[in-house]
């Protein structure tokens, strides 16, 4: 970042603008870099004093008779004169214009005079004039006390183009003769070529001339992101796209972009775009004439706005259609993701939770119980003689039994419980906030249901199964992890299997004993 020191009132003010070192060196060494005549330099010196006055401005301007006549003529123009009373002296003209506008006019007259009839500079300045009119209109609505500084910054916002064209005539020739480019596109191209855009170069040039630092900073910020906390900056920043639309070969289409720009700034709802365009059309000829620039032909603002509104409506419909399509695609992707997530935690045969999901949820519940001093019980279930059933009826029948038993578990658990297939013919049920006694009641309901309800049929013959169930409750042992709690329920279940099957066992206090409970 290049920090430019400027003297203002004997105090050091810093203008921050990013310029590559090579660019600064080339600008400094450029023999044709735009310069200001002595009268403009004297005005700038006065502007940097603590309390510049109308008399001081007028006295400096009067040293150049031609400039004096142009300042008086500008003050009497329809743009600045609110009455039929003509001013005849430079002092009266400066008082009517205000110090900021007088400064802008002096610099503009000086810079344009030095460039003669260069059509490229004429086009740059025409954009600046239109932008200054737009910025002034916006400022009267959004920040009336800043109208003068806003007008001046908008009028001088593109002086960096002059410096870049003088320093790099070959590289910038095609860039600045491309009429179709908006300034936003122009800035992007400048960034690629020079490492910065012309607003930053303009701020550097203005600081080199000695303009007041606040004005140089506004030039630097003219093409930046909107700062909603600074209406004066926004007025300058909005003025550029308006000028682009005015000069565009396709103004209605460009005007749509202006409407979009307005939508990004909350305070712009108070602005009538129609009135703004009418104001520019009314004031542009006089101001262009003062600067000896040929104004573009008049436009039919009513039809232009109507066409722009129609284009905006069409674009809005197209955007809505694209958004609807994207939303449908997003919804489809989310559904697909949900399905994949569901598959990743579901046992495909039984529809219950799979082992990995059971383990993940069990660990989460265990941590929660420790943090909140809550309890949890685990019920471990094994279908008895399942291998024998497979051998007798076939694996398809075995799968049918597993599926039916899975549905049975799903029906018997309450909301908040989680039932899953641990593997093979083993199942696990997590019962949050339930003690061992409640878990036993649940286990007995399973056993009783199986006694009366077959899990499959061989032709017309019902196939009943029994289960061995082990229960472990967090309150009944010094369990250090979820795995230890599951292991305790598993051991309780195996105690039943090894002592005859078809029963329920609860893990004893501190893991010291296992008590079978047979129905």
PDB file of N, CA, C and O in Angstrom, residues 101-171:
ATOM      1  N   UNK A 101     -17.336  23.873  -5.929  1.00  0.00           N
ATOM      2  CA  UNK A 101     -17.665  23.870  -7.352  1.00  0.00           C
ATOM      3  C   UNK A 101     -16.704  24.760  -8.121  1.00  0.00           C
ATOM      4  O   UNK A 101     -16.312  24.440  -9.249  1.00  0.00           O
ATOM      5  N   UNK A 102     -16.304  25.880  -7.539  1.00  0.00           N
ATOM      6  CA  UNK A 102     -15.325  26.747  -8.201  1.00  0.00           C
ATOM      7  C   UNK A 102     -14.012  26.004  -8.403  1.00  0.00           C
ATOM      8  O   UNK A 102     -13.397  26.076  -9.479  1.00  0.00           O
ATOM      9  N   UNK A 103     -13.575  25.275  -7.382  1.00  0.00           N
ATOM     10  CA  UNK A 103     -12.356  24.486  -7.501  1.00  0.00           C
ATOM     11  C   UNK A 103     -12.485  23.463  -8.630  1.00  0.00           C
ATOM     12  O   UNK A 103     -11.579  23.300  -9.448  1.00  0.00           O
ATOM     13  N   UNK A 104     -13.616  22.756  -8.668  1.00  0.00           N
ATOM     14  CA  UNK A 104     -13.840  21.761  -9.721  1.00  0.00           C
ATOM     15  C   UNK A 104     -13.837  22.411 -11.100  1.00  0.00           C
ATOM     16  O   UNK A 104     -13.269  21.881 -12.064  1.00  0.00           O
ATOM     17  N   UNK A 105     -14.478  23.562 -11.214  1.00  0.00           N
ATOM     18  CA  UNK A 105     -14.541  24.246 -12.504  1.00  0.00           C
ATOM     19  C   UNK A 105     -13.161  24.695 -12.960  1.00  0.00           C
ATOM     20  O   UNK A 105     -12.785  24.521 -14.128  1.00  0.00           O
ATOM     21  N   UNK A 106     -12.375  25.291 -12.040  1.00  0.00           N
ATOM     22  CA  UNK A 106     -11.024  25.753 -12.393  1.00  0.00           C
ATOM     23  C   UNK A 106     -10.172  24.581 -12.884  1.00  0.00           C
ATOM     24  O   UNK A 106      -9.485  24.681 -13.919  1.00  0.00           O
ATOM     25  N   UNK A 107     -10.221  23.471 -12.168  1.00  0.00           N
ATOM     26  CA  UNK A 107      -9.417  22.319 -12.565  1.00  0.00           C
ATOM     27  C   UNK A 107      -9.904  21.740 -13.887  1.00  0.00           C
ATOM     28  O   UNK A 107      -9.107  21.362 -14.753  1.00  0.00           O
ATOM     29  N   UNK A 108     -11.217  21.676 -14.058  1.00  0.00           N
ATOM     30  CA  UNK A 108     -11.771  21.107 -15.292  1.00  0.00           C
ATOM     31  C   UNK A 108     -11.423  21.970 -16.489  1.00  0.00           C
ATOM     32  O   UNK A 108     -10.985  21.466 -17.535  1.00  0.00           O
ATOM     33  N   UNK A 109     -11.623  23.293 -16.364  1.00  0.00           N
ATOM     34  CA  UNK A 109     -11.276  24.188 -17.462  1.00  0.00           C
ATOM     35  C   UNK A 109      -9.803  24.060 -17.818  1.00  0.00           C
ATOM     36  O   UNK A 109      -9.424  23.999 -18.987  1.00  0.00           O
ATOM     37  N   UNK A 110      -8.951  24.008 -16.780  1.00  0.00           N
ATOM     38  CA  UNK A 110      -7.508  23.941 -17.008  1.00  0.00           C
ATOM     39  C   UNK A 110      -7.112  22.651 -17.698  1.00  0.00           C
ATOM     40  O   UNK A 110      -6.330  22.653 -18.657  1.00  0.00           O
ATOM     41  N   UNK A 111      -7.643  21.529 -17.238  1.00  0.00           N
ATOM     42  CA  UNK A 111      -7.264  20.239 -17.794  1.00  0.00           C
ATOM     43  C   UNK A 111      -7.794  20.052 -19.205  1.00  0.00           C
ATOM     44  O   UNK A 111      -7.096  19.520 -20.074  1.00  0.00           O
ATOM     45  N   UNK A 112      -9.028  20.485 -19.447  1.00  0.00           N
ATOM     46  CA  UNK A 112      -9.601  20.335 -20.787  1.00  0.00           C
ATOM     47  C   UNK A 112      -8.916  21.236 -21.784  1.00  0.00           C
ATOM     48  O   UNK A 112      -8.685  20.864 -22.936  1.00  0.00           O
ATOM     49  N   UNK A 113      -8.574  22.452 -21.362  1.00  0.00           N
ATOM     50  CA  UNK A 113      -7.912  23.385 -22.254  1.00  0.00           C
ATOM     51  C   UNK A 113      -6.566  22.841 -22.721  1.00  0.00           C
ATOM     52  O   UNK A 113      -6.174  23.006 -23.868  1.00  0.00           O
ATOM     53  N   UNK A 114      -5.894  22.114 -21.832  1.00  0.00           N
ATOM     54  CA  UNK A 114      -4.574  21.584 -22.182  1.00  0.00           C
ATOM     55  C   UNK A 114      -4.665  20.403 -23.135  1.00  0.00           C
ATOM     56  O   UNK A 114      -3.674  20.025 -23.743  1.00  0.00           O
ATOM     57  N   UNK A 115      -5.866  19.825 -23.278  1.00  0.00           N
ATOM     58  CA  UNK A 115      -6.014  18.637 -24.119  1.00  0.00           C
ATOM     59  C   UNK A 115      -6.688  18.926 -25.457  1.00  0.00           C
ATOM     60  O   UNK A 115      -6.843  18.036 -26.288  1.00  0.00           O
ATOM     61  N   UNK A 116      -7.140  20.122 -25.646  1.00  0.00           N
ATOM     62  CA  UNK A 116      -7.714  20.496 -26.930  1.00  0.00           C
ATOM     63  C   UNK A 116      -8.923  19.672 -27.308  1.00  0.00           C
ATOM     64  O   UNK A 116      -9.827  19.487 -26.501  1.00  0.00           O
ATOM     65  N   UNK A 117      -8.919  19.156 -28.535  1.00  0.00           N
ATOM     66  CA  UNK A 117     -10.105  18.477 -29.064  1.00  0.00           C
ATOM     67  C   UNK A 117      -9.929  16.963 -29.083  1.00  0.00           C
ATOM     68  O   UNK A 117     -10.576  16.280 -29.872  1.00  0.00           O
ATOM     69  N   UNK A 118      -9.076  16.419 -28.256  1.00  0.00           N
ATOM     70  CA  UNK A 118      -8.890  14.971 -28.184  1.00  0.00           C
ATOM     71  C   UNK A 118     -10.230  14.309 -27.881  1.00  0.00           C
ATOM     72  O   UNK A 118     -10.812  14.499 -26.815  1.00  0.00           O
ATOM     73  N   UNK A 119     -10.716  13.497 -28.835  1.00  0.00           N
ATOM     74  CA  UNK A 119     -12.060  12.932 -28.700  1.00  0.00           C
ATOM     75  C   UNK A 119     -12.146  11.955 -27.531  1.00  0.00           C
ATOM     76  O   UNK A 119     -13.195  11.821 -26.893  1.00  0.00           O
ATOM     77  N   UNK A 120     -11.058  11.274 -27.235  1.00  0.00           N
ATOM     78  CA  UNK A 120     -11.078  10.315 -26.130  1.00  0.00           C
ATOM     79  C   UNK A 120     -11.209  11.039 -24.795  1.00  0.00           C
ATOM     80  O   UNK A 120     -11.966  10.625 -23.917  1.00  0.00           O
ATOM     81  N   UNK A 121     -10.474  12.149 -24.657  1.00  0.00           N
ATOM     82  CA  UNK A 121     -10.610  12.928 -23.429  1.00  0.00           C
ATOM     83  C   UNK A 121     -11.985  13.581 -23.353  1.00  0.00           C
ATOM     84  O   UNK A 121     -12.555  13.729 -22.268  1.00  0.00           O
ATOM     85  N   UNK A 122     -12.490  13.978 -24.503  1.00  0.00           N
ATOM     86  CA  UNK A 122     -13.841  14.561 -24.525  1.00  0.00           C
ATOM     87  C   UNK A 122     -14.864  13.565 -23.985  1.00  0.00           C
ATOM     88  O   UNK A 122     -15.752  13.933 -23.206  1.00  0.00           O
ATOM     89  N   UNK A 123     -14.715  12.297 -24.379  1.00  0.00           N
ATOM     90  CA  UNK A 123     -15.662  11.287 -23.914  1.00  0.00           C
ATOM     91  C   UNK A 123     -15.507  11.031 -22.413  1.00  0.00           C
ATOM     92  O   UNK A 123     -16.495  10.880 -21.693  1.00  0.00           O
ATOM     93  N   UNK A 124     -14.249  11.000 -21.949  1.00  0.00           N
ATOM     94  CA  UNK A 124     -14.024  10.827 -20.515  1.00  0.00           C
ATOM     95  C   UNK A 124     -14.659  11.971 -19.735  1.00  0.00           C
ATOM     96  O   UNK A 124     -15.334  11.759 -18.712  1.00  0.00           O
ATOM     97  N   UNK A 125     -14.451  13.184 -20.213  1.00  0.00           N
ATOM     98  CA  UNK A 125     -15.000  14.333 -19.495  1.00  0.00           C
ATOM     99  C   UNK A 125     -16.519  14.403 -19.607  1.00  0.00           C
ATOM    100  O   UNK A 125     -17.184  14.877 -18.681  1.00  0.00           O
ATOM    101  N   UNK A 126     -17.075  13.944 -20.725  1.00  0.00           N
ATOM    102  CA  UNK A 126     -18.538  13.924 -20.823  1.00  0.00           C
ATOM    103  C   UNK A 126     -19.114  12.987 -19.772  1.00  0.00           C
ATOM    104  O   UNK A 126     -20.120  13.305 -19.121  1.00  0.00           O
ATOM    105  N   UNK A 127     -18.472  11.833 -19.576  1.00  0.00           N
ATOM    106  CA  UNK A 127     -18.938  10.946 -18.510  1.00  0.00           C
ATOM    107  C   UNK A 127     -18.837  11.633 -17.155  1.00  0.00           C
ATOM    108  O   UNK A 127     -19.740  11.537 -16.324  1.00  0.00           O
ATOM    109  N   UNK A 128     -17.727  12.343 -16.934  1.00  0.00           N
ATOM    110  CA  UNK A 128     -17.536  13.017 -15.652  1.00  0.00           C
ATOM    111  C   UNK A 128     -18.576  14.106 -15.428  1.00  0.00           C
ATOM    112  O   UNK A 128     -19.069  14.296 -14.314  1.00  0.00           O
ATOM    113  N   UNK A 129     -18.917  14.824 -16.491  1.00  0.00           N
ATOM    114  CA  UNK A 129     -19.925  15.885 -16.364  1.00  0.00           C
ATOM    115  C   UNK A 129     -21.282  15.284 -15.999  1.00  0.00           C
ATOM    116  O   UNK A 129     -21.975  15.766 -15.092  1.00  0.00           O
ATOM    117  N   UNK A 130     -21.662  14.225 -16.719  1.00  0.00           N
ATOM    118  CA  UNK A 130     -22.945  13.575 -16.427  1.00  0.00           C
ATOM    119  C   UNK A 130     -22.934  13.017 -15.008  1.00  0.00           C
ATOM    120  O   UNK A 130     -23.912  13.148 -14.262  1.00  0.00           O
ATOM    121  N   UNK A 131     -21.807  12.403 -14.630  1.00  0.00           N
ATOM    122  CA  UNK A 131     -21.698  11.852 -13.272  1.00  0.00           C
ATOM    123  C   UNK A 131     -21.815  12.958 -12.232  1.00  0.00           C
ATOM    124  O   UNK A 131     -22.456  12.778 -11.184  1.00  0.00           O
ATOM    125  N   UNK A 132     -21.192  14.124 -12.496  1.00  0.00           N
ATOM    126  CA  UNK A 132     -21.256  15.219 -11.519  1.00  0.00           C
ATOM    127  C   UNK A 132     -22.678  15.742 -11.360  1.00  0.00           C
ATOM    128  O   UNK A 132     -23.109  16.078 -10.260  1.00  0.00           O
ATOM    129  N   UNK A 133     -23.418  15.813 -12.470  1.00  0.00           N
ATOM    130  CA  UNK A 133     -24.826  16.238 -12.390  1.00  0.00           C
ATOM    131  C   UNK A 133     -25.649  15.230 -11.591  1.00  0.00           C
ATOM    132  O   UNK A 133     -26.486  15.609 -10.756  1.00  0.00           O
ATOM    133  N   UNK A 134     -25.413  13.938 -11.866  1.00  0.00           N
ATOM    134  CA  UNK A 134     -26.148  12.899 -11.133  1.00  0.00           C
ATOM    135  C   UNK A 134     -25.790  12.932  -9.654  1.00  0.00           C
ATOM    136  O   UNK A 134     -26.660  12.839  -8.779  1.00  0.00           O
ATOM    137  N   UNK A 135     -24.494  13.072  -9.359  1.00  0.00           N
ATOM    138  CA  UNK A 135     -24.054  13.081  -7.963  1.00  0.00           C
ATOM    139  C   UNK A 135     -24.623  14.279  -7.218  1.00  0.00           C
ATOM    140  O   UNK A 135     -25.034  14.170  -6.057  1.00  0.00           O
ATOM    141  N   UNK A 136     -24.654  15.420  -7.875  1.00  0.00           N
ATOM    142  CA  UNK A 136     -25.201  16.633  -7.242  1.00  0.00           C
ATOM    143  C   UNK A 136     -26.688  16.453  -6.933  1.00  0.00           C
ATOM    144  O   UNK A 136     -27.169  16.830  -5.860  1.00  0.00           O
ATOM    145  N   UNK A 137     -27.428  15.860  -7.879  1.00  0.00           N
ATOM    146  CA  UNK A 137     -28.850  15.625  -7.653  1.00  0.00           C
ATOM    147  C   UNK A 137     -29.058  14.661  -6.485  1.00  0.00           C
ATOM    148  O   UNK A 137     -29.900  14.878  -5.613  1.00  0.00           O
ATOM    149  N   UNK A 138     -28.262  13.574  -6.454  1.00  0.00           N
ATOM    150  CA  UNK A 138     -28.371  12.600  -5.366  1.00  0.00           C
ATOM    151  C   UNK A 138     -28.036  13.241  -4.022  1.00  0.00           C
ATOM    152  O   UNK A 138     -28.702  12.988  -3.014  1.00  0.00           O
ATOM    153  N   UNK A 139     -26.986  14.086  -4.028  1.00  0.00           N
ATOM    154  CA  UNK A 139     -26.560  14.700  -2.770  1.00  0.00           C
ATOM    155  C   UNK A 139     -27.626  15.636  -2.209  1.00  0.00           C
ATOM    156  O   UNK A 139     -27.800  15.723  -0.991  1.00  0.00           O
ATOM    157  N   UNK A 140     -28.348  16.342  -3.073  1.00  0.00           N
ATOM    158  CA  UNK A 140     -29.397  17.238  -2.573  1.00  0.00           C
ATOM    159  C   UNK A 140     -30.495  16.470  -1.855  1.00  0.00           C
ATOM    160  O   UNK A 140     -31.187  17.016  -1.006  1.00  0.00           O
ATOM    161  N   UNK A 141     -30.639  15.178  -2.169  1.00  0.00           N
ATOM    162  CA  UNK A 141     -31.656  14.342  -1.514  1.00  0.00           C
ATOM    163  C   UNK A 141     -31.096  13.574  -0.315  1.00  0.00           C
ATOM    164  O   UNK A 141     -31.810  13.362   0.664  1.00  0.00           O
ATOM    165  N   UNK A 142     -29.846  13.131  -0.424  1.00  0.00           N
ATOM    166  CA  UNK A 142     -29.298  12.223   0.581  1.00  0.00           C
ATOM    167  C   UNK A 142     -28.379  12.903   1.598  1.00  0.00           C
ATOM    168  O   UNK A 142     -28.310  12.470   2.746  1.00  0.00           O
ATOM    169  N   UNK A 143     -27.669  13.919   1.179  1.00  0.00           N
ATOM    170  CA  UNK A 143     -26.741  14.625   2.086  1.00  0.00           C
ATOM    171  C   UNK A 143     -26.582  16.072   1.611  1.00  0.00           C
ATOM    172  O   UNK A 143     -25.532  16.417   1.043  1.00  0.00           O
ATOM    173  N   UNK A 144     -27.597  16.912   1.801  1.00  0.00           N
ATOM    174  CA  UNK A 144     -27.609  18.276   1.238  1.00  0.00           C
ATOM    175  C   UNK A 144     -26.400  19.118   1.623  1.00  0.00           C
ATOM    176  O   UNK A 144     -25.948  19.950   0.828  1.00  0.00           O
ATOM    177  N   UNK A 145     -25.859  18.906   2.812  1.00  0.00           N
ATOM    178  CA  UNK A 145     -24.731  19.727   3.250  1.00  0.00           C
ATOM    179  C   UNK A 145     -23.428  19.342   2.556  1.00  0.00           C
ATOM    180  O   UNK A 145     -22.409  20.035   2.717  1.00  0.00           O
ATOM    181  N   UNK A 146     -23.437  18.255   1.777  1.00  0.00           N
ATOM    182  CA  UNK A 146     -22.224  17.795   1.099  1.00  0.00           C
ATOM    183  C   UNK A 146     -22.333  17.933  -0.422  1.00  0.00           C
ATOM    184  O   UNK A 146     -21.541  17.341  -1.157  1.00  0.00           O
ATOM    185  N   UNK A 147     -23.265  18.727  -0.902  1.00  0.00           N
ATOM    186  CA  UNK A 147     -23.503  18.832  -2.342  1.00  0.00           C
ATOM    187  C   UNK A 147     -22.257  19.294  -3.088  1.00  0.00           C
ATOM    188  O   UNK A 147     -21.896  18.737  -4.135  1.00  0.00           O
ATOM    189  N   UNK A 148     -21.584  20.328  -2.576  1.00  0.00           N
ATOM    190  CA  UNK A 148     -20.392  20.856  -3.249  1.00  0.00           C
ATOM    191  C   UNK A 148     -19.267  19.848  -3.342  1.00  0.00           C
ATOM    192  O   UNK A 148     -18.758  19.572  -4.442  1.00  0.00           O
ATOM    193  N   UNK A 149     -18.837  19.254  -2.218  1.00  0.00           N
ATOM    194  CA  UNK A 149     -17.764  18.245  -2.294  1.00  0.00           C
ATOM    195  C   UNK A 149     -18.118  17.047  -3.162  1.00  0.00           C
ATOM    196  O   UNK A 149     -17.252  16.507  -3.859  1.00  0.00           O
ATOM    197  N   UNK A 150     -19.369  16.616  -3.127  1.00  0.00           N
ATOM    198  CA  UNK A 150     -19.798  15.474  -3.940  1.00  0.00           C
ATOM    199  C   UNK A 150     -19.709  15.817  -5.422  1.00  0.00           C
ATOM    200  O   UNK A 150     -19.211  15.026  -6.241  1.00  0.00           O
ATOM    201  N   UNK A 151     -20.191  17.022  -5.799  1.00  0.00           N
ATOM    202  CA  UNK A 151     -20.119  17.453  -7.191  1.00  0.00           C
ATOM    203  C   UNK A 151     -18.674  17.468  -7.671  1.00  0.00           C
ATOM    204  O   UNK A 151     -18.345  16.976  -8.759  1.00  0.00           O
ATOM    205  N   UNK A 152     -17.785  18.035  -6.858  1.00  0.00           N
ATOM    206  CA  UNK A 152     -16.378  18.157  -7.236  1.00  0.00           C
ATOM    207  C   UNK A 152     -15.735  16.780  -7.415  1.00  0.00           C
ATOM    208  O   UNK A 152     -15.035  16.528  -8.405  1.00  0.00           O
ATOM    209  N   UNK A 153     -15.962  15.872  -6.455  1.00  0.00           N
ATOM    210  CA  UNK A 153     -15.369  14.536  -6.539  1.00  0.00           C
ATOM    211  C   UNK A 153     -15.878  13.779  -7.754  1.00  0.00           C
ATOM    212  O   UNK A 153     -15.117  13.085  -8.438  1.00  0.00           O
ATOM    213  N   UNK A 154     -17.176  13.893  -8.040  1.00  0.00           N
ATOM    214  CA  UNK A 154     -17.741  13.191  -9.195  1.00  0.00           C
ATOM    215  C   UNK A 154     -17.166  13.730 -10.505  1.00  0.00           C
ATOM    216  O   UNK A 154     -16.894  12.970 -11.437  1.00  0.00           O
ATOM    217  N   UNK A 155     -16.957  15.055 -10.567  1.00  0.00           N
ATOM    218  CA  UNK A 155     -16.429  15.655 -11.787  1.00  0.00           C
ATOM    219  C   UNK A 155     -14.974  15.247 -12.035  1.00  0.00           C
ATOM    220  O   UNK A 155     -14.541  15.118 -13.185  1.00  0.00           O
ATOM    221  N   UNK A 156     -14.235  15.010 -10.956  1.00  0.00           N
ATOM    222  CA  UNK A 156     -12.809  14.695 -11.095  1.00  0.00           C
ATOM    223  C   UNK A 156     -12.507  13.212 -10.920  1.00  0.00           C
ATOM    224  O   UNK A 156     -11.338  12.822 -10.893  1.00  0.00           O
ATOM    225  N   UNK A 157     -13.523  12.367 -10.825  1.00  0.00           N
ATOM    226  CA  UNK A 157     -13.291  10.965 -10.490  1.00  0.00           C
ATOM    227  C   UNK A 157     -12.519  10.192 -11.548  1.00  0.00           C
ATOM    228  O   UNK A 157     -11.933   9.150 -11.248  1.00  0.00           O
ATOM    229  N   UNK A 158     -12.485  10.669 -12.792  1.00  0.00           N
ATOM    230  CA  UNK A 158     -11.824   9.915 -13.862  1.00  0.00           C
ATOM    231  C   UNK A 158     -10.523  10.547 -14.335  1.00  0.00           C
ATOM    232  O   UNK A 158     -10.007  10.203 -15.407  1.00  0.00           O
ATOM    233  N   UNK A 159      -9.957  11.468 -13.550  1.00  0.00           N
ATOM    234  CA  UNK A 159      -8.710  12.098 -13.995  1.00  0.00           C
ATOM    235  C   UNK A 159      -7.565  11.095 -14.068  1.00  0.00           C
ATOM    236  O   UNK A 159      -6.564  11.324 -14.753  1.00  0.00           O
ATOM    237  N   UNK A 160      -7.703   9.969 -13.363  1.00  0.00           N
ATOM    238  CA  UNK A 160      -6.665   8.943 -13.442  1.00  0.00           C
ATOM    239  C   UNK A 160      -6.501   8.382 -14.837  1.00  0.00           C
ATOM    240  O   UNK A 160      -5.406   7.920 -15.213  1.00  0.00           O
ATOM    241  N   UNK A 161      -7.566   8.410 -15.637  1.00  0.00           N
ATOM    242  CA  UNK A 161      -7.469   7.927 -17.023  1.00  0.00           C
ATOM    243  C   UNK A 161      -6.481   8.781 -17.801  1.00  0.00           C
ATOM    244  O   UNK A 161      -5.714   8.277 -18.634  1.00  0.00           O
ATOM    245  N   UNK A 162      -6.494  10.096 -17.523  1.00  0.00           N
ATOM    246  CA  UNK A 162      -5.564  10.987 -18.208  1.00  0.00           C
ATOM    247  C   UNK A 162      -4.124  10.597 -17.912  1.00  0.00           C
ATOM    248  O   UNK A 162      -3.270  10.568 -18.809  1.00  0.00           O
ATOM    249  N   UNK A 163      -3.865  10.281 -16.634  1.00  0.00           N
ATOM    250  CA  UNK A 163      -2.495   9.916 -16.252  1.00  0.00           C
ATOM    251  C   UNK A 163      -2.073   8.592 -16.873  1.00  0.00           C
ATOM    252  O   UNK A 163      -0.939   8.445 -17.351  1.00  0.00           O
ATOM    253  N   UNK A 164      -2.978   7.619 -16.877  1.00  0.00           N
ATOM    254  CA  UNK A 164      -2.641   6.304 -17.446  1.00  0.00           C
ATOM    255  C   UNK A 164      -2.460   6.384 -18.955  1.00  0.00           C
ATOM    256  O   UNK A 164      -1.578   5.725 -19.515  1.00  0.00           O
ATOM    257  N   UNK A 165      -3.286   7.175 -19.623  1.00  0.00           N
ATOM    258  CA  UNK A 165      -3.137   7.322 -21.088  1.00  0.00           C
ATOM    259  C   UNK A 165      -1.813   7.996 -21.420  1.00  0.00           C
ATOM    260  O   UNK A 165      -1.141   7.631 -22.398  1.00  0.00           O
ATOM    261  N   UNK A 166      -1.427   8.993 -20.624  1.00  0.00           N
ATOM    262  CA  UNK A 166      -0.165   9.689 -20.888  1.00  0.00           C
ATOM    263  C   UNK A 166       1.033   8.785 -20.606  1.00  0.00           C
ATOM    264  O   UNK A 166       2.038   8.821 -21.337  1.00  0.00           O
ATOM    265  N   UNK A 167       0.944   7.964 -19.573  1.00  0.00           N
ATOM    266  CA  UNK A 167       2.070   7.125 -19.157  1.00  0.00           C
ATOM    267  C   UNK A 167       2.195   5.864 -19.996  1.00  0.00           C
ATOM    268  O   UNK A 167       3.305   5.407 -20.307  1.00  0.00           O
ATOM    269  N   UNK A 168       1.052   5.282 -20.373  1.00  0.00           N
ATOM    270  CA  UNK A 168       1.061   4.026 -21.139  1.00  0.00           C
ATOM    271  C   UNK A 168       0.174   4.172 -22.385  1.00  0.00           C
ATOM    272  O   UNK A 168      -0.888   3.561 -22.483  1.00  0.00           O
ATOM    273  N   UNK A 169       0.586   4.996 -23.345  1.00  0.00           N
ATOM    274  CA  UNK A 169      -0.270   5.245 -24.510  1.00  0.00           C
ATOM    275  C   UNK A 169      -0.571   3.984 -25.321  1.00  0.00           C
ATOM    276  O   UNK A 169      -1.686   3.800 -25.795  1.00  0.00           O
ATOM    277  N   UNK A 170       0.430   3.122 -25.466  1.00  0.00           N
ATOM    278  CA  UNK A 170       0.236   1.921 -26.277  1.00  0.00           C
ATOM    279  C   UNK A 170      -0.698   0.935 -25.590  1.00  0.00           C
ATOM    280  O   UNK A 170      -1.647   0.429 -26.195  1.00  0.00           O
ATOM    281  N   UNK A 171      -0.429   0.666 -24.283  1.00  0.00           N
ATOM    282  CA  UNK A 171      -1.225  -0.335 -23.555  1.00  0.00           C
ATOM    283  C   UNK A 171      -2.668   0.111 -23.353  1.00  0.00           C
ATOM    284  O   UNK A 171      -3.598  -0.693 -23.349  1.00  0.00           O
TER     285      UNK A 171
END
